[in-house]
Short mmCIF file of C-alpha atoms in Angstrom, two decimals:
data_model
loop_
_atom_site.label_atom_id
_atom_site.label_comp_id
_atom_site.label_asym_id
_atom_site.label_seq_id
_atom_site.Cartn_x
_atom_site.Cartn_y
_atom_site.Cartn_z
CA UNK A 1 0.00 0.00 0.00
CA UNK A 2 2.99 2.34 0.72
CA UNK A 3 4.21 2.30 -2.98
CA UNK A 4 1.35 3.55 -4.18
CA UNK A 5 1.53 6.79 -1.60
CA UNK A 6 3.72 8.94 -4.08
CA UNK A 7 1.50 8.32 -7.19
CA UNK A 8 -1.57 9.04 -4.89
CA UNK A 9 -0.12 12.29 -3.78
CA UNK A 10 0.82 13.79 -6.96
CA UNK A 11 -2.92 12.11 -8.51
CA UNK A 12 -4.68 14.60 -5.68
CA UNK A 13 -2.41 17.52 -6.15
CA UNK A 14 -3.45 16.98 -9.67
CA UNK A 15 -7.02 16.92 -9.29
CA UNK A 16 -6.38 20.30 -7.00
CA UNK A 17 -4.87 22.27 -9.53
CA UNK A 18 -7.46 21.55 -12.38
CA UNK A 19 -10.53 21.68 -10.29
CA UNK A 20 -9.55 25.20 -8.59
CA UNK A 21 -7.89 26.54 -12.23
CA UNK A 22 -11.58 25.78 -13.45
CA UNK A 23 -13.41 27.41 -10.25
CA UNK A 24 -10.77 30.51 -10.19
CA UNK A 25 -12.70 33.38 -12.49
CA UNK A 26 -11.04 34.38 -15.55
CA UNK A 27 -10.48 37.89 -14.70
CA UNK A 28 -8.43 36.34 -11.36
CA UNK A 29 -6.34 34.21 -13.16
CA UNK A 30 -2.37 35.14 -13.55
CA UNK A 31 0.32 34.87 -16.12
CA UNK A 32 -1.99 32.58 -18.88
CA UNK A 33 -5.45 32.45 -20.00
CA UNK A 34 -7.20 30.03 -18.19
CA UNK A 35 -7.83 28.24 -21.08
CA UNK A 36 -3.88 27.87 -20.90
CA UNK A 37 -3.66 26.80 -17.89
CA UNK A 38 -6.00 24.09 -18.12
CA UNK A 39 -4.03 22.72 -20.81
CA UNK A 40 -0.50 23.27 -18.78
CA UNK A 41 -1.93 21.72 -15.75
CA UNK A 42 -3.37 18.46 -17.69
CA UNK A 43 -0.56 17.81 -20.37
CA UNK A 44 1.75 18.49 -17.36
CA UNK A 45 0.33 16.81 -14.68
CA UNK A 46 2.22 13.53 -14.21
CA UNK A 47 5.27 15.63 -13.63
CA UNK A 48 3.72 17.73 -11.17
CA UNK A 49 5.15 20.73 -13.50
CA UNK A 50 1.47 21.99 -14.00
CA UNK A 51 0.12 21.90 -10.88
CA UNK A 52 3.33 23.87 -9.09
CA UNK A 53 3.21 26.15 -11.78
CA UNK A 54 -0.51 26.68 -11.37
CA UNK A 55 -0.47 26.95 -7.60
CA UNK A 56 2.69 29.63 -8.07
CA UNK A 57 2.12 31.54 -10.97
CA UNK A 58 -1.44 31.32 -11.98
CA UNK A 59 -3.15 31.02 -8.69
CA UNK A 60 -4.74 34.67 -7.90
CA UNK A 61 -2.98 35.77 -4.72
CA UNK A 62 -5.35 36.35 -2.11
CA UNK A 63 -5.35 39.65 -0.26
CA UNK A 64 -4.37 39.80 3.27
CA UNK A 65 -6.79 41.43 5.83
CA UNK A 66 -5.55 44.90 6.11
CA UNK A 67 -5.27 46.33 9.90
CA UNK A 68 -8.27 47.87 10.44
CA UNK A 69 -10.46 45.27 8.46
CA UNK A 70 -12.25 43.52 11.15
CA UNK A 71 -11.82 39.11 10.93
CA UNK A 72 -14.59 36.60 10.98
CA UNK A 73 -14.65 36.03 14.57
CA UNK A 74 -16.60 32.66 15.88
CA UNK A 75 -20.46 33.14 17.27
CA UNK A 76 -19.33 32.19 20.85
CA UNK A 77 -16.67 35.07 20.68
CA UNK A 78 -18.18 37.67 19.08
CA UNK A 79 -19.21 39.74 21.93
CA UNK A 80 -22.22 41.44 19.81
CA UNK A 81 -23.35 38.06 18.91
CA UNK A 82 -23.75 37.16 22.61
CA UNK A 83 -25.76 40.33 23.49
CA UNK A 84 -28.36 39.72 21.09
CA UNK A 85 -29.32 36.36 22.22
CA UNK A 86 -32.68 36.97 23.82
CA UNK A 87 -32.51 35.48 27.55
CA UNK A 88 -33.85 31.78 27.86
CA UNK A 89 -37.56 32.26 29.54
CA UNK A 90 -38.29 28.41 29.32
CA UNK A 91 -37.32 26.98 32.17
CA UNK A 92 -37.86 23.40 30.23
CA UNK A 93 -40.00 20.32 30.76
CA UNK A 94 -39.24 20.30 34.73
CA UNK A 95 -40.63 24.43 34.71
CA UNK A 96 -44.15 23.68 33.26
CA UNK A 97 -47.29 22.70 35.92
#
């Protein structure tokens, strides 16, 4: 089962590459059409010269969060979140005569 590990690998980081060249809008898309890259990524796929080259040069970069833009913060965290939960007035099964 081990030897087939390394053919696995570069099979999913295959798959990778062409499914998120194809989600990736065209007007996102680096260096190539996408048209281009579709073709890079499958004739060069066994290689795994595609796929890095997608995931390096073609991939859109993704914008960091500047300073003051605020981060999506977990329900349980966000303090507004938590003051807009109405207060619990059933007292459950046991409560009710």
């Amino acid at each position: 089962m081990l030897r087939y590990l390394p053919f696995l690998l570069v099979l999913a980081l295959w798959i990778y590459a062409f499914i998120d060249c194809l989600n990736t809008p065209e007007d996102e898309v680096r260096g190539l059409p996408k048209i281009a890259w579709v073709f890079v990524i499958l004739l060069f796929g066994e290689v795994l010269v595609g796929p890095v080259a997608w995931l390096v040069a073609g991939r859109p970069k993704r914008p960091a969060p500047a300073a003051g833009q605020q981060r999506w913060v977990a329900p349980d965290d966000n303090p507004e979140f938590l003051r807009s939960l109405k207060p619990d007035t059933d007292n459950g099964p046991e409560g009710r005569a």
